[in-house]
Tab-separated table of C-alpha atoms in Angstrom:
chain	number	residue	atom	x	y	z
A	18	MET	CA	51.887	127.387	-1.226
A	19	PHE	CA	49.700	124.658	0.342
A	20	LEU	CA	49.003	123.118	-3.061
A	21	LEU	CA	52.724	122.974	-3.835
A	22	LEU	CA	53.346	121.282	-0.483
A	23	ALA	CA	50.484	118.863	-1.201
A	24	LEU	CA	52.077	118.046	-4.574
A	25	LEU	CA	55.452	117.483	-2.930
A	26	THR	CA	53.982	115.217	-0.256
A	27	GLY	CA	52.430	113.236	-3.095
A	28	VAL	CA	55.907	112.859	-4.593
A	29	ILE	CA	57.053	111.455	-1.246
A	30	ALA	CA	54.143	108.976	-1.347
A	31	GLY	CA	55.374	107.923	-4.787
A	32	LEU	CA	58.768	107.148	-3.271
A	33	ARG	CA	57.512	105.480	-0.063
A	34	ALA	CA	53.760	105.035	0.140
A	35	MET	CA	53.344	105.193	3.913
A	36	THR	CA	55.965	107.829	4.738
A	37	ALA	CA	53.902	110.745	3.467
A	38	PRO	CA	50.697	110.028	5.402
A	39	ALA	CA	52.706	109.161	8.532
A	40	ALA	CA	54.531	112.508	8.431
A	41	VAL	CA	51.331	114.444	7.739
A	42	ALA	CA	49.548	112.646	10.590
A	43	TRP	CA	52.363	113.635	12.958
A	44	GLY	CA	52.040	117.257	11.862
A	45	ALA	CA	48.288	117.186	12.492
A	46	ALA	CA	48.577	115.326	15.805
A	47	LEU	CA	51.260	117.699	17.075
A	48	GLY	CA	49.081	120.685	16.217
A	49	TRP	CA	51.373	122.066	13.531
A	50	PHE	CA	48.263	122.508	11.398
A	51	ASP	CA	44.586	122.077	12.171
A	52	VAL	CA	42.379	119.582	10.374
A	53	SER	CA	40.055	118.961	13.347
A	54	GLN	CA	37.021	120.513	11.661
A	55	THR	CA	37.491	118.673	8.362
A	56	PRO	CA	36.559	115.213	7.086
A	57	LEU	CA	40.225	114.288	7.652
A	58	ALA	CA	40.179	115.039	11.385
A	59	PHE	CA	41.185	111.409	12.046
A	60	MET	CA	44.648	112.264	10.722
A	61	GLY	CA	45.209	114.270	13.894
A	62	TYR	CA	43.918	111.633	16.306
A	63	GLN	CA	46.295	110.351	18.970
A	64	TRP	CA	46.857	106.881	17.483
A	65	THR	CA	46.853	107.714	13.765
A	66	PRO	CA	50.506	108.806	13.506
A	67	TRP	CA	51.665	105.783	15.506
A	68	ILE	CA	49.797	103.336	13.284
A	69	LEU	CA	50.964	105.024	10.078
A	70	THR	CA	54.546	105.221	11.369
A	71	LEU	CA	54.515	101.486	12.088
A	72	LEU	CA	53.306	100.847	8.540
A	73	ALA	CA	55.982	103.186	7.168
A	74	VAL	CA	58.748	101.377	9.065
A	75	VAL	CA	57.481	98.006	7.807
A	76	GLU	CA	57.512	99.422	4.270
A	77	LEU	CA	61.075	100.722	4.656
A	78	ILE	CA	62.183	97.233	5.728
A	79	THR	CA	60.241	95.245	3.133
A	80	ASP	CA	61.398	97.525	0.334
A	81	GLN	CA	64.889	96.114	0.808
A	82	LEU	CA	63.719	92.556	0.097
A	83	PRO	CA	64.338	91.163	-3.399
A	84	SER	CA	60.809	89.703	-3.482
A	85	THR	CA	59.161	93.137	-3.174
A	86	PRO	CA	57.184	93.887	-6.360
A	87	SER	CA	57.779	96.946	-8.505
A	88	ARG	CA	56.092	100.150	-7.383
A	89	LYS	CA	54.587	100.357	-10.872
A	90	VAL	CA	52.430	97.210	-10.629
A	91	PRO	CA	48.721	98.033	-10.155
A	92	VAL	CA	48.416	97.340	-6.396
A	93	GLN	CA	51.628	99.182	-5.500
A	94	PHE	CA	50.861	102.066	-7.849
A	95	GLY	CA	47.283	102.333	-6.619
A	96	THR	CA	48.433	102.402	-3.007
A	97	ARG	CA	50.784	105.286	-3.771
A	98	ILE	CA	47.985	107.221	-5.462
A	99	VAL	CA	45.658	106.677	-2.479
A	100	THR	CA	48.255	107.613	0.135
A	101	GLY	CA	49.389	110.599	-1.933
A	102	ALA	CA	45.771	111.714	-2.185
A	103	LEU	CA	45.271	111.291	1.576
A	104	ALA	CA	48.433	113.167	2.514
A	105	GLY	CA	47.831	115.905	-0.057
A	106	ALA	CA	44.191	116.308	0.963
A	107	THR	CA	45.208	116.610	4.614
A	108	ILE	CA	47.668	119.378	3.813
A	109	GLY	CA	45.068	121.031	1.597
A	110	ALA	CA	42.403	120.743	4.301
A	111	ALA	CA	44.606	122.746	6.656
A	112	SER	CA	43.979	125.727	4.374
A	113	SER	CA	40.437	124.895	3.186
A	114	LEU	CA	41.755	123.405	-0.052
A	115	LEU	CA	40.909	119.757	0.614
A	116	PHE	CA	39.964	118.839	-2.958
A	117	GLY	CA	42.825	120.822	-4.488
A	118	GLY	CA	45.249	119.156	-2.087
A	119	LEU	CA	43.834	115.745	-2.986
A	120	ILE	CA	44.383	116.342	-6.713
A	121	ALA	CA	47.864	117.752	-6.115
A	122	GLY	CA	48.710	114.718	-3.970
A	123	VAL	CA	47.579	112.328	-6.703
A	124	ILE	CA	49.625	114.142	-9.345
A	125	GLY	CA	52.635	114.173	-7.029
A	126	ALA	CA	52.259	110.440	-6.340
A	127	VAL	CA	52.326	109.662	-10.072
A	128	ILE	CA	55.411	111.850	-10.513
A	129	GLY	CA	57.105	110.298	-7.488
A	130	THR	CA	56.289	106.743	-8.524
A	131	TYR	CA	57.673	106.979	-12.036
A	132	GLY	CA	60.409	109.491	-11.280
A	133	GLY	CA	61.536	107.611	-8.188
A	134	ALA	CA	61.703	104.326	-10.072
A	135	ALA	CA	63.756	105.908	-12.850
A	136	VAL	CA	66.207	107.628	-10.504
A	137	ARG	CA	66.576	104.549	-8.306
A	138	GLY	CA	67.214	102.392	-11.365
A	139	ARG	CA	69.971	104.736	-12.541
A	140	LEU	CA	71.504	104.909	-9.069
A	141	ALA	CA	71.401	101.122	-8.705
A	142	ALA	CA	73.086	100.738	-12.089
A	143	SER	CA	75.832	103.184	-11.139
A	144	PHE	CA	76.431	101.440	-7.780
A	145	GLY	CA	76.194	97.997	-9.347
A	146	LYS	CA	73.587	96.967	-6.765
A	147	ASP	CA	70.234	98.177	-5.499
A	148	LEU	CA	70.752	98.523	-1.729
A	149	PRO	CA	72.665	101.832	-1.733
A	150	ALA	CA	70.116	103.325	-4.129
A	151	ALA	CA	67.250	102.095	-1.939
A	152	LEU	CA	68.809	103.585	1.194
A	153	ILE	CA	69.321	106.931	-0.537
A	154	GLU	CA	65.699	106.886	-1.646
A	155	ASP	CA	64.619	106.068	1.925
A	156	ALA	CA	66.587	109.039	3.250
A	157	VAL	CA	65.170	111.385	0.622
A	158	ALA	CA	61.616	110.245	1.425
A	159	VAL	CA	61.938	110.582	5.203
A	160	ILE	CA	63.871	113.859	5.229
A	161	GLY	CA	61.667	115.290	2.485
A	162	ALA	CA	58.491	114.353	4.353
A	163	VAL	CA	59.735	116.024	7.546
A	164	LEU	CA	60.734	119.189	5.690
A	165	ILE	CA	57.425	119.392	3.821
A	166	VAL	CA	55.309	118.888	6.933
A	167	GLY	CA	57.467	121.410	8.787
A	168	ALA	CA	56.834	123.927	6.019
A	169	VAL	CA	53.061	123.493	6.383
A	170	ALA	CA	53.242	124.572	10.030
């Protein structure tokens, strides 16, 4: 179950890179799951969720800008893989499956990056503009992240 949740949080990272680690950090900081005795203990520190949430909000805003590069360019894609790995590993660490969670998070991030781009492109085409598609993707990422982290608890 934890590996599936790690995969799904990776998918969220593929949609919005900072949303997944922010949600996972909140779960750890609120004590929904314990990573305090793992190498990822910092995810449960007092300031970690606040910092990651700020980054997630900035990402949600900048994603709406026309100058934002594609999520499939190397820097954007790499960021999603790293944040998917971090979020997945944190979920995995809660059940002593740190490495398995990391791998699942990476796989999920690749799926979310390419799948999210394809779905958003189709939605944007059907709406005739990108903004409604982007807002739907934002909602899916945020709600999905909350549901996934809640399921880990």
